[in-house]
Amino acid sequence: MRTRRTIAAAAATAVLTVLSLSLASAGQAAPARYPHLNPGGQPRLAEKVPVNVVFLGYEPNQVPRADYQTELPRDYEPVVRSRLLYDVREKLGLHYTYDYRISYADRRYEDRFFGELKRLARPAPLTALQTEYNAQRRNVLDITSNHHIDAPSVERWLAKNPPAGVDTRRNTVFFINWYGRSDFRFHVYTKTNEPDPDTGYNFGVERDSRKIIAWGGTTAKDEEDGLGSTHRIWFHDLSAGPESWTSNWNVDNPDLDGNGIEDYRMPPTWEYVAGSYRPAGALAGDLGRITRYVALNLLFTTSPLYPAELPTAEPPRSINLDSNVYEGWPGVDASKRYVKPGLLLAELRELRWRNRLDYDSQDLPFTGDARRCYTLAMEDVSCYPETGYPGFANFYLQNQKEVARTQDDQGRVDYELPMFSYAVPAGTDVPALGFADDNYVDGTQTYVFAFVSPEVVEAGYGLTTTLIHEVGHHIGMSHPHDGYDSTTGLDYGPEDGFYFVGAGDQTNSMMSYIDLNWDFSQFDHDNSDRFLTAAYNEAANRLAAEVLGSPRSHRARDELAAADRLLGRAKAALAAHQYPAAHAYADQAYAEVVRGARQAGVPTDRVAAEMSAQARAARTAVEADQPHEFIDSLDPDGPRSQP
């Protein structure tokens, strides 16, 4: 029997092949007179990305440079990760080459830094994870005391006091090791100043699982911890903890889930000795893996989860966050109690800063098909069996029927971003905190879903932060704990040989699971601007091919020339790491091509509409048994649910 994946991939490949052939023929017919505009083709964007690595407390004999560098990739090309489910490898037209600058801090700087850690350290009880570490058979030592150190304060100090020659305005990893010095204190890092905006629950205070060993990515204007100017810092400290997020407290059991594959993780620094969980010689390679598979692939230069270009005929200028709440929690108006529209808009406006965003909301009854399809989804039974879709797709299929009724801003805005939240009674299981769904055909984003119940609220969550997170996915952002490695072509997450990449969640990003902040990180901002630079460039290329294929293309000569110049500026800005400027120039270039298309009498949405129509036709052939992979679960066995 053919699966959803094989049929969907064939359909998606056919659609993309037809489109690419038509655009390629248009592009081939065009004179090659544009150095930057590439009619009918992909963008040709390149950046030599500076990556500073500072070993702070690690000496060259502990982390030999050559052993460390063996793990590092030369370059990276992002792809749209949702397309990979359908065997489609869609590149963005971005190519990064890494420029590594590796240094070891001198003794004077180390004394200053560790003196600051000692000053910031506050005595604290052992965490549950430290206690569990002590209770094992193979642990090298017992943790006898503990201290809390405020993580944002450490990031701020590093930003203001970098080592000589290190420019923290560029991507910088600080690998910290305090262990072995006479002033060493057992410690964990904390962040405690952002409780959940709907429930007031403070994960940073209440849960030992939020005591961390890494942090960074704070923006200049972060409302709670802004750095004042732009820095790109992530620090990682194996002499802290151990902690929950990567389960590096567990040195007895190599296979945590019992599937026969080692769950690879990096233990505390003192465990890198002969006869222990990890040999001393593995340290350099392990730090190299963290650099590659966490810092580079998941933070600094990521791949988008969904296309940065939204599913509209043209890139939208105005976006309405269209919130719809199925009110099934007796006596509770969830849309009023558990959604903060102001915060939702404020955070998303920071990321999509060239769009006009607004919000509206309506309540829907949790009755009829809505309740029936929800209940069947929890039993993994399709409420539309004739479609061949799995039970999990019930949310998507049922709300397809609601979209026309719920979207009431047609003509006022360019795109209504559909959000459906379910508020359900006590005792009702929820499938996840939320998820951003695709179309089950080619990995194009569709609807955002979120869930709340008395049990979810008791766990600390409302709807606001889930919606910010899921809309973040919808507009292209990935988690900092899963991603794509372009050298191997592997899409991976925190399990088995990549268990250690859960360290990426210890970042000031709304896309993490850490629940200590509700902001997009500086890395999110950088990557979003890069993705949108490529998206506007590609839209300009696509439409330029149509213009040049028109008998009246001569009328658009000036506009295409202007677009070409603007794309040249976008490329130069990207190469200079000026990401907002690159985004703005590419946007302006697309606007010039639109003006040219109007001069030449070319409809600006014909190609996109043609692709959409073919995708809709292909959808009827899908037999969907591929499990959904982008679910933001509240797994009781996962680190997010741990006390």
PDB file of N, CA and C in Angstrom, residues 227-318:
ATOM      1  N   LEU A 227      20.291  43.835  26.331  1.00  0.00           N
ATOM      2  CA  LEU A 227      21.722  44.090  26.435  1.00  0.00           C
ATOM      3  C   LEU A 227      22.096  45.517  26.065  1.00  0.00           C
ATOM      4  N   GLY A 228      21.141  46.297  25.556  1.00  0.00           N
ATOM      5  CA  GLY A 228      21.409  47.691  25.228  1.00  0.00           C
ATOM      6  C   GLY A 228      21.939  47.901  23.833  1.00  0.00           C
ATOM      7  N   SER A 229      22.745  46.981  23.355  1.00  0.00           N
ATOM      8  CA  SER A 229      23.222  46.982  21.971  1.00  0.00           C
ATOM      9  C   SER A 229      23.290  45.529  21.523  1.00  0.00           C
ATOM     10  N   THR A 230      23.442  45.306  20.232  1.00  0.00           N
ATOM     11  CA  THR A 230      23.332  43.957  19.686  1.00  0.00           C
ATOM     12  C   THR A 230      24.585  43.135  19.978  1.00  0.00           C
ATOM     13  N   HIS A 231      24.373  41.992  20.605  1.00  0.00           N
ATOM     14  CA  HIS A 231      25.419  40.991  20.825  1.00  0.00           C
ATOM     15  C   HIS A 231      24.833  39.631  20.466  1.00  0.00           C
ATOM     16  N   ARG A 232      25.728  38.721  20.115  1.00  0.00           N
ATOM     17  CA  ARG A 232      25.291  37.380  19.713  1.00  0.00           C
ATOM     18  C   ARG A 232      26.114  36.367  20.508  1.00  0.00           C
ATOM     19  N   ILE A 233      25.669  36.116  21.731  1.00  0.00           N
ATOM     20  CA  ILE A 233      26.432  35.311  22.687  1.00  0.00           C
ATOM     21  C   ILE A 233      25.617  34.092  23.089  1.00  0.00           C
ATOM     22  N   TRP A 234      26.281  32.939  23.135  1.00  0.00           N
ATOM     23  CA  TRP A 234      25.722  31.760  23.789  1.00  0.00           C
ATOM     24  C   TRP A 234      26.841  31.129  24.610  1.00  0.00           C
ATOM     25  N   PHE A 235      26.600  30.969  25.922  1.00  0.00           N
ATOM     26  CA  PHE A 235      27.626  30.317  26.743  1.00  0.00           C
ATOM     27  C   PHE A 235      27.138  28.957  27.204  1.00  0.00           C
ATOM     28  N   HIS A 236      28.091  28.051  27.381  1.00  0.00           N
ATOM     29  CA  HIS A 236      27.788  26.663  27.730  1.00  0.00           C
ATOM     30  C   HIS A 236      28.826  26.222  28.752  1.00  0.00           C
ATOM     31  N   ASP A 237      28.354  25.728  29.909  1.00  0.00           N
ATOM     32  CA  ASP A 237      29.225  25.476  31.049  1.00  0.00           C
ATOM     33  C   ASP A 237      29.022  24.058  31.568  1.00  0.00           C
ATOM     34  N   LEU A 238      29.947  23.140  31.208  1.00  0.00           N
ATOM     35  CA  LEU A 238      29.850  21.759  31.683  1.00  0.00           C
ATOM     36  C   LEU A 238      30.306  21.608  33.124  1.00  0.00           C
ATOM     37  N   SER A 239      30.843  22.661  33.729  1.00  0.00           N
ATOM     38  CA  SER A 239      31.161  22.588  35.159  1.00  0.00           C
ATOM     39  C   SER A 239      29.969  23.016  36.006  1.00  0.00           C
ATOM     40  N   ALA A 240      28.870  23.374  35.369  1.00  0.00           N
ATOM     41  CA  ALA A 240      27.612  23.672  36.060  1.00  0.00           C
ATOM     42  C   ALA A 240      26.734  22.424  36.058  1.00  0.00           C
ATOM     43  N   GLY A 241      25.681  22.454  36.875  1.00  0.00           N
ATOM     44  CA  GLY A 241      24.725  21.352  36.889  1.00  0.00           C
ATOM     45  C   GLY A 241      25.199  20.208  37.779  1.00  0.00           C
ATOM     46  N   PRO A 242      24.951  18.967  37.353  1.00  0.00           N
ATOM     47  CA  PRO A 242      24.297  18.563  36.105  1.00  0.00           C
ATOM     48  C   PRO A 242      22.819  18.928  36.088  1.00  0.00           C
ATOM     49  N   GLU A 243      22.208  18.723  34.917  1.00  0.00           N
ATOM     50  CA  GLU A 243      20.868  19.269  34.715  1.00  0.00           C
ATOM     51  C   GLU A 243      19.948  18.299  34.001  1.00  0.00           C
ATOM     52  N   SER A 244      18.686  18.732  33.877  1.00  0.00           N
ATOM     53  CA  SER A 244      17.631  17.887  33.331  1.00  0.00           C
ATOM     54  C   SER A 244      17.577  17.904  31.812  1.00  0.00           C
ATOM     55  N   TRP A 245      17.898  19.054  31.209  1.00  0.00           N
ATOM     56  CA  TRP A 245      17.528  19.267  29.814  1.00  0.00           C
ATOM     57  C   TRP A 245      18.230  18.320  28.852  1.00  0.00           C
ATOM     58  N   THR A 246      19.455  17.930  29.206  1.00  0.00           N
ATOM     59  CA  THR A 246      20.160  16.941  28.393  1.00  0.00           C
ATOM     60  C   THR A 246      20.386  15.648  29.171  1.00  0.00           C
ATOM     61  N   SER A 247      19.778  15.553  30.355  1.00  0.00           N
ATOM     62  CA  SER A 247      19.947  14.387  31.239  1.00  0.00           C
ATOM     63  C   SER A 247      21.418  14.072  31.470  1.00  0.00           C
ATOM     64  N   ASN A 248      22.263  15.102  31.526  1.00  0.00           N
ATOM     65  CA  ASN A 248      23.686  14.824  31.712  1.00  0.00           C
ATOM     66  C   ASN A 248      24.027  14.483  33.156  1.00  0.00           C
ATOM     67  N   TRP A 249      23.002  14.438  34.019  1.00  0.00           N
ATOM     68  CA  TRP A 249      23.195  13.948  35.384  1.00  0.00           C
ATOM     69  C   TRP A 249      23.343  12.431  35.403  1.00  0.00           C
ATOM     70  N   ASN A 250      22.842  11.739  34.372  1.00  0.00           N
ATOM     71  CA  ASN A 250      22.783  10.277  34.383  1.00  0.00           C
ATOM     72  C   ASN A 250      24.049   9.699  33.746  1.00  0.00           C
ATOM     73  N   VAL A 251      24.923   9.165  34.580  1.00  0.00           N
ATOM     74  CA  VAL A 251      26.163   8.567  34.077  1.00  0.00           C
ATOM     75  C   VAL A 251      26.175   7.054  34.274  1.00  0.00           C
ATOM     76  N   ASP A 252      25.071   6.499  34.751  1.00  0.00           N
ATOM     77  CA  ASP A 252      24.973   5.045  34.923  1.00  0.00           C
ATOM     78  C   ASP A 252      24.381   4.350  33.702  1.00  0.00           C
ATOM     79  N   ASN A 253      23.422   5.003  33.061  1.00  0.00           N
ATOM     80  CA  ASN A 253      22.637   4.344  32.014  1.00  0.00           C
ATOM     81  C   ASN A 253      22.879   5.004  30.661  1.00  0.00           C
ATOM     82  N   PRO A 254      23.568   4.359  29.736  1.00  0.00           N
ATOM     83  CA  PRO A 254      23.820   4.983  28.429  1.00  0.00           C
ATOM     84  C   PRO A 254      22.588   5.048  27.531  1.00  0.00           C
ATOM     85  N   ASP A 255      21.590   4.191  27.784  1.00  0.00           N
ATOM     86  CA  ASP A 255      20.410   4.105  26.907  1.00  0.00           C
ATOM     87  C   ASP A 255      19.167   4.419  27.729  1.00  0.00           C
ATOM     88  N   LEU A 256      18.780   5.693  27.753  1.00  0.00           N
ATOM     89  CA  LEU A 256      17.707   6.127  28.643  1.00  0.00           C
ATOM     90  C   LEU A 256      16.340   5.618  28.225  1.00  0.00           C
ATOM     91  N   ASP A 257      16.107   5.468  26.926  1.00  0.00           N
ATOM     92  CA  ASP A 257      14.780   5.042  26.466  1.00  0.00           C
ATOM     93  C   ASP A 257      14.704   3.558  26.135  1.00  0.00           C
ATOM     94  N   GLY A 258      15.798   2.837  26.309  1.00  0.00           N
ATOM     95  CA  GLY A 258      15.770   1.390  26.153  1.00  0.00           C
ATOM     96  C   GLY A 258      15.606   0.898  24.741  1.00  0.00           C
ATOM     97  N   ASN A 259      15.961   1.710  23.744  1.00  0.00           N
ATOM     98  CA  ASN A 259      15.784   1.265  22.356  1.00  0.00           C
ATOM     99  C   ASN A 259      17.049   0.650  21.766  1.00  0.00           C
ATOM    100  N   GLY A 260      18.062   0.442  22.602  1.00  0.00           N
ATOM    101  CA  GLY A 260      19.279  -0.200  22.131  1.00  0.00           C
ATOM    102  C   GLY A 260      20.296   0.738  21.526  1.00  0.00           C
ATOM    103  N   ILE A 261      20.032   2.041  21.560  1.00  0.00           N
ATOM    104  CA  ILE A 261      20.949   3.034  21.008  1.00  0.00           C
ATOM    105  C   ILE A 261      21.356   3.981  22.129  1.00  0.00           C
ATOM    106  N   GLU A 262      22.654   4.243  22.251  1.00  0.00           N
ATOM    107  CA  GLU A 262      23.111   5.144  23.299  1.00  0.00           C
ATOM    108  C   GLU A 262      22.537   6.539  23.109  1.00  0.00           C
ATOM    109  N   ASP A 263      22.021   7.112  24.180  1.00  0.00           N
ATOM    110  CA  ASP A 263      21.553   8.500  24.164  1.00  0.00           C
ATOM    111  C   ASP A 263      22.754   9.393  24.475  1.00  0.00           C
ATOM    112  N   TYR A 264      23.397   9.875  23.428  1.00  0.00           N
ATOM    113  CA  TYR A 264      24.687  10.547  23.557  1.00  0.00           C
ATOM    114  C   TYR A 264      24.519  11.880  24.264  1.00  0.00           C
ATOM    115  N   ARG A 265      25.298  12.080  25.329  1.00  0.00           N
ATOM    116  CA  ARG A 265      25.206  13.314  26.079  1.00  0.00           C
ATOM    117  C   ARG A 265      26.562  13.649  26.695  1.00  0.00           C
ATOM    118  N   MET A 266      26.722  14.917  27.056  1.00  0.00           N
ATOM    119  CA  MET A 266      27.980  15.403  27.589  1.00  0.00           C
ATOM    120  C   MET A 266      27.831  15.573  29.101  1.00  0.00           C
ATOM    121  N   PRO A 267      28.558  14.781  29.893  1.00  0.00           N
ATOM    122  CA  PRO A 267      28.429  14.853  31.352  1.00  0.00           C
ATOM    123  C   PRO A 267      29.176  16.061  31.901  1.00  0.00           C
ATOM    124  N   PRO A 268      29.125  16.282  33.216  1.00  0.00           N
ATOM    125  CA  PRO A 268      29.906  17.368  33.803  1.00  0.00           C
ATOM    126  C   PRO A 268      31.401  17.205  33.518  1.00  0.00           C
ATOM    127  N   THR A 269      32.117  18.316  33.554  1.00  0.00           N
ATOM    128  CA  THR A 269      33.534  18.335  33.209  1.00  0.00           C
ATOM    129  C   THR A 269      34.329  17.292  33.972  1.00  0.00           C
ATOM    130  N   TRP A 270      34.022  17.128  35.267  1.00  0.00           N
ATOM    131  CA  TRP A 270      34.824  16.225  36.092  1.00  0.00           C
ATOM    132  C   TRP A 270      34.643  14.756  35.725  1.00  0.00           C
ATOM    133  N   GLU A 271      33.660  14.458  34.867  1.00  0.00           N
ATOM    134  CA  GLU A 271      33.457  13.080  34.432  1.00  0.00           C
ATOM    135  C   GLU A 271      34.381  12.686  33.265  1.00  0.00           C
ATOM    136  N   TYR A 272      35.092  13.656  32.687  1.00  0.00           N
ATOM    137  CA  TYR A 272      35.991  13.346  31.571  1.00  0.00           C
ATOM    138  C   TYR A 272      37.350  12.899  32.115  1.00  0.00           C
ATOM    139  N   VAL A 273      37.366  11.693  32.697  1.00  0.00           N
ATOM    140  CA  VAL A 273      38.591  11.102  33.229  1.00  0.00           C
ATOM    141  C   VAL A 273      38.572   9.610  32.924  1.00  0.00           C
ATOM    142  N   ALA A 274      39.734   9.001  33.010  1.00  0.00           N
ATOM    143  CA  ALA A 274      39.843   7.575  32.709  1.00  0.00           C
ATOM    144  C   ALA A 274      38.927   6.759  33.604  1.00  0.00           C
ATOM    145  N   GLY A 275      38.232   5.787  33.007  1.00  0.00           N
ATOM    146  CA  GLY A 275      37.383   4.871  33.747  1.00  0.00           C
ATOM    147  C   GLY A 275      36.022   5.409  34.105  1.00  0.00           C
ATOM    148  N   SER A 276      35.684   6.610  33.639  1.00  0.00           N
ATOM    149  CA  SER A 276      34.397   7.211  33.990  1.00  0.00           C
ATOM    150  C   SER A 276      33.449   7.147  32.795  1.00  0.00           C
ATOM    151  N   TYR A 277      32.369   7.908  32.886  1.00  0.00           N
ATOM    152  CA  TYR A 277      31.357   7.899  31.822  1.00  0.00           C
ATOM    153  C   TYR A 277      31.943   8.294  30.468  1.00  0.00           C
ATOM    154  N   ARG A 278      32.891   9.233  30.446  1.00  0.00           N
ATOM    155  CA  ARG A 278      33.485   9.676  29.177  1.00  0.00           C
ATOM    156  C   ARG A 278      35.004   9.833  29.363  1.00  0.00           C
ATOM    157  N   PRO A 279      35.810   9.277  28.480  1.00  0.00           N
ATOM    158  CA  PRO A 279      37.266   9.430  28.603  1.00  0.00           C
ATOM    159  C   PRO A 279      37.694  10.874  28.386  1.00  0.00           C
ATOM    160  N   ALA A 280      38.814  11.242  28.967  1.00  0.00           N
ATOM    161  CA  ALA A 280      39.296  12.619  28.869  1.00  0.00           C
ATOM    162  C   ALA A 280      39.482  13.046  27.420  1.00  0.00           C
ATOM    163  N   GLY A 281      39.924  12.132  26.583  1.00  0.00           N
ATOM    164  CA  GLY A 281      40.184  12.469  25.187  1.00  0.00           C
ATOM    165  C   GLY A 281      38.945  12.783  24.384  1.00  0.00           C
ATOM    166  N   ALA A 282      37.746  12.519  24.943  1.00  0.00           N
ATOM    167  CA  ALA A 282      36.499  12.788  24.212  1.00  0.00           C
ATOM    168  C   ALA A 282      36.033  14.222  24.357  1.00  0.00           C
ATOM    169  N   LEU A 283      36.626  14.980  25.276  1.00  0.00           N
ATOM    170  CA  LEU A 283      36.115  16.309  25.583  1.00  0.00           C
ATOM    171  C   LEU A 283      36.150  17.240  24.377  1.00  0.00           C
ATOM    172  N   ALA A 284      37.270  17.304  23.676  1.00  0.00           N
ATOM    173  CA  ALA A 284      37.386  18.221  22.538  1.00  0.00           C
ATOM    174  C   ALA A 284      36.352  17.896  21.470  1.00  0.00           C
ATOM    175  N   GLY A 285      36.190  16.615  21.152  1.00  0.00           N
ATOM    176  CA  GLY A 285      35.193  16.233  20.152  1.00  0.00           C
ATOM    177  C   GLY A 285      33.780  16.532  20.590  1.00  0.00           C
ATOM    178  N   ASP A 286      33.505  16.341  21.893  1.00  0.00           N
ATOM    179  CA  ASP A 286      32.158  16.631  22.396  1.00  0.00           C
ATOM    180  C   ASP A 286      31.839  18.119  22.295  1.00  0.00           C
ATOM    181  N   LEU A 287      32.803  18.975  22.636  1.00  0.00           N
ATOM    182  CA  LEU A 287      32.568  20.412  22.496  1.00  0.00           C
ATOM    183  C   LEU A 287      32.432  20.798  21.026  1.00  0.00           C
ATOM    184  N   GLY A 288      33.143  20.107  20.143  1.00  0.00           N
ATOM    185  CA  GLY A 288      32.961  20.330  18.713  1.00  0.00           C
ATOM    186  C   GLY A 288      31.570  19.950  18.252  1.00  0.00           C
ATOM    187  N   ARG A 289      31.035  18.847  18.786  1.00  0.00           N
ATOM    188  CA  ARG A 289      29.673  18.437  18.424  1.00  0.00           C
ATOM    189  C   ARG A 289      28.649  19.460  18.901  1.00  0.00           C
ATOM    190  N   ILE A 290      28.851  19.980  20.112  1.00  0.00           N
ATOM    191  CA  ILE A 290      27.932  21.003  20.602  1.00  0.00           C
ATOM    192  C   ILE A 290      27.985  22.229  19.691  1.00  0.00           C
ATOM    193  N   THR A 291      29.186  22.607  19.259  1.00  0.00           N
ATOM    194  CA  THR A 291      29.318  23.752  18.358  1.00  0.00           C
ATOM    195  C   THR A 291      28.557  23.514  17.070  1.00  0.00           C
ATOM    196  N   ARG A 292      28.775  22.358  16.459  1.00  0.00           N
ATOM    197  CA  ARG A 292      28.163  22.085  15.160  1.00  0.00           C
ATOM    198  C   ARG A 292      26.656  21.856  15.257  1.00  0.00           C
ATOM    199  N   TYR A 293      26.272  20.899  16.092  1.00  0.00           N
ATOM    200  CA  TYR A 293      24.888  20.427  16.068  1.00  0.00           C
ATOM    201  C   TYR A 293      23.942  21.260  16.926  1.00  0.00           C
ATOM    202  N   VAL A 294      24.489  22.133  17.766  1.00  0.00           N
ATOM    203  CA  VAL A 294      23.649  23.035  18.555  1.00  0.00           C
ATOM    204  C   VAL A 294      23.872  24.474  18.117  1.00  0.00           C
ATOM    205  N   ALA A 295      25.076  25.018  18.371  1.00  0.00           N
ATOM    206  CA  ALA A 295      25.306  26.442  18.142  1.00  0.00           C
ATOM    207  C   ALA A 295      25.121  26.829  16.681  1.00  0.00           C
ATOM    208  N   LEU A 296      25.690  26.067  15.752  1.00  0.00           N
ATOM    209  CA  LEU A 296      25.602  26.434  14.337  1.00  0.00           C
ATOM    210  C   LEU A 296      24.250  26.066  13.742  1.00  0.00           C
ATOM    211  N   ASN A 297      23.905  24.783  13.819  1.00  0.00           N
ATOM    212  CA  ASN A 297      22.718  24.297  13.113  1.00  0.00           C
ATOM    213  C   ASN A 297      21.398  24.739  13.735  1.00  0.00           C
ATOM    214  N   LEU A 298      21.385  24.966  15.048  1.00  0.00           N
ATOM    215  CA  LEU A 298      20.115  25.244  15.732  1.00  0.00           C
ATOM    216  C   LEU A 298      19.978  26.677  16.221  1.00  0.00           C
ATOM    217  N   LEU A 299      21.087  27.408  16.306  1.00  0.00           N
ATOM    218  CA  LEU A 299      21.022  28.779  16.810  1.00  0.00           C
ATOM    219  C   LEU A 299      21.482  29.794  15.773  1.00  0.00           C
ATOM    220  N   PHE A 300      22.735  29.732  15.349  1.00  0.00           N
ATOM    221  CA  PHE A 300      23.319  30.802  14.543  1.00  0.00           C
ATOM    222  C   PHE A 300      22.823  30.802  13.101  1.00  0.00           C
ATOM    223  N   THR A 301      22.821  29.644  12.455  1.00  0.00           N
ATOM    224  CA  THR A 301      22.464  29.560  11.026  1.00  0.00           C
ATOM    225  C   THR A 301      21.538  28.372  10.827  1.00  0.00           C
ATOM    226  N   THR A 302      20.273  28.566  11.063  1.00  0.00           N
ATOM    227  CA  THR A 302      19.312  27.465  11.072  1.00  0.00           C
ATOM    228  C   THR A 302      18.631  27.305   9.718  1.00  0.00           C
ATOM    229  N   SER A 303      17.849  26.237   9.639  1.00  0.00           N
ATOM    230  CA  SER A 303      16.922  26.044   8.527  1.00  0.00           C
ATOM    231  C   SER A 303      15.506  26.335   9.015  1.00  0.00           C
ATOM    232  N   PRO A 304      14.668  26.941   8.180  1.00  0.00           N
ATOM    233  CA  PRO A 304      13.287  27.214   8.605  1.00  0.00           C
ATOM    234  C   PRO A 304      12.471  25.932   8.688  1.00  0.00           C
ATOM    235  N   LEU A 305      11.548  25.887   9.632  1.00  0.00           N
ATOM    236  CA  LEU A 305      10.638  24.747   9.713  1.00  0.00           C
ATOM    237  C   LEU A 305       9.674  24.768   8.542  1.00  0.00           C
ATOM    238  N   TYR A 306       9.000  25.887   8.343  1.00  0.00           N
ATOM    239  CA  TYR A 306       8.097  26.084   7.209  1.00  0.00           C
ATOM    240  C   TYR A 306       8.656  27.191   6.320  1.00  0.00           C
ATOM    241  N   PRO A 307       8.148  27.308   5.096  1.00  0.00           N
ATOM    242  CA  PRO A 307       8.631  28.388   4.232  1.00  0.00           C
ATOM    243  C   PRO A 307       8.414  29.753   4.880  1.00  0.00           C
ATOM    244  N   ALA A 308       9.415  30.631   4.759  1.00  0.00           N
ATOM    245  CA  ALA A 308       9.258  31.994   5.289  1.00  0.00           C
ATOM    246  C   ALA A 308       8.219  32.759   4.487  1.00  0.00           C
ATOM    247  N   GLU A 309       8.070  32.409   3.190  1.00  0.00           N
ATOM    248  CA  GLU A 309       7.004  33.020   2.415  1.00  0.00           C
ATOM    249  C   GLU A 309       5.686  32.351   2.796  1.00  0.00           C
ATOM    250  N   LEU A 310       4.704  33.141   3.159  1.00  0.00           N
ATOM    251  CA  LEU A 310       3.429  32.602   3.615  1.00  0.00           C
ATOM    252  C   LEU A 310       2.590  32.143   2.423  1.00  0.00           C
ATOM    253  N   PRO A 311       1.607  31.273   2.662  1.00  0.00           N
ATOM    254  CA  PRO A 311       0.834  30.696   1.554  1.00  0.00           C
ATOM    255  C   PRO A 311      -0.178  31.689   0.972  1.00  0.00           C
ATOM    256  N   THR A 312       0.357  32.723   0.330  1.00  0.00           N
ATOM    257  CA  THR A 312      -0.460  33.746  -0.315  1.00  0.00           C
ATOM    258  C   THR A 312       0.031  33.912  -1.746  1.00  0.00           C
ATOM    259  N   ALA A 313      -0.809  34.494  -2.604  1.00  0.00           N
ATOM    260  CA  ALA A 313      -0.431  34.684  -3.999  1.00  0.00           C
ATOM    261  C   ALA A 313       0.796  35.583  -4.125  1.00  0.00           C
ATOM    262  N   GLU A 314       0.860  36.621  -3.300  1.00  0.00           N
ATOM    263  CA  GLU A 314       2.011  37.515  -3.257  1.00  0.00           C
ATOM    264  C   GLU A 314       2.467  37.636  -1.809  1.00  0.00           C
ATOM    265  N   PRO A 315       3.736  37.978  -1.565  1.00  0.00           N
ATOM    266  CA  PRO A 315       4.149  38.223  -0.173  1.00  0.00           C
ATOM    267  C   PRO A 315       3.248  39.271   0.472  1.00  0.00           C
ATOM    268  N   PRO A 316       2.658  38.955   1.626  1.00  0.00           N
ATOM    269  CA  PRO A 316       1.675  39.861   2.219  1.00  0.00           C
ATOM    270  C   PRO A 316       2.316  41.061   2.900  1.00  0.00           C
ATOM    271  N   ARG A 317       1.643  42.209   2.807  1.00  0.00           N
ATOM    272  CA  ARG A 317       2.050  43.382   3.574  1.00  0.00           C
ATOM    273  C   ARG A 317       1.351  43.412   4.931  1.00  0.00           C
ATOM    274  N   SER A 318       0.096  43.030   4.972  1.00  0.00           N
ATOM    275  CA  SER A 318      -0.678  43.084   6.212  1.00  0.00           C
ATOM    276  C   SER A 318      -1.118  41.676   6.600  1.00  0.00           C
TER     277      SER A 318
END
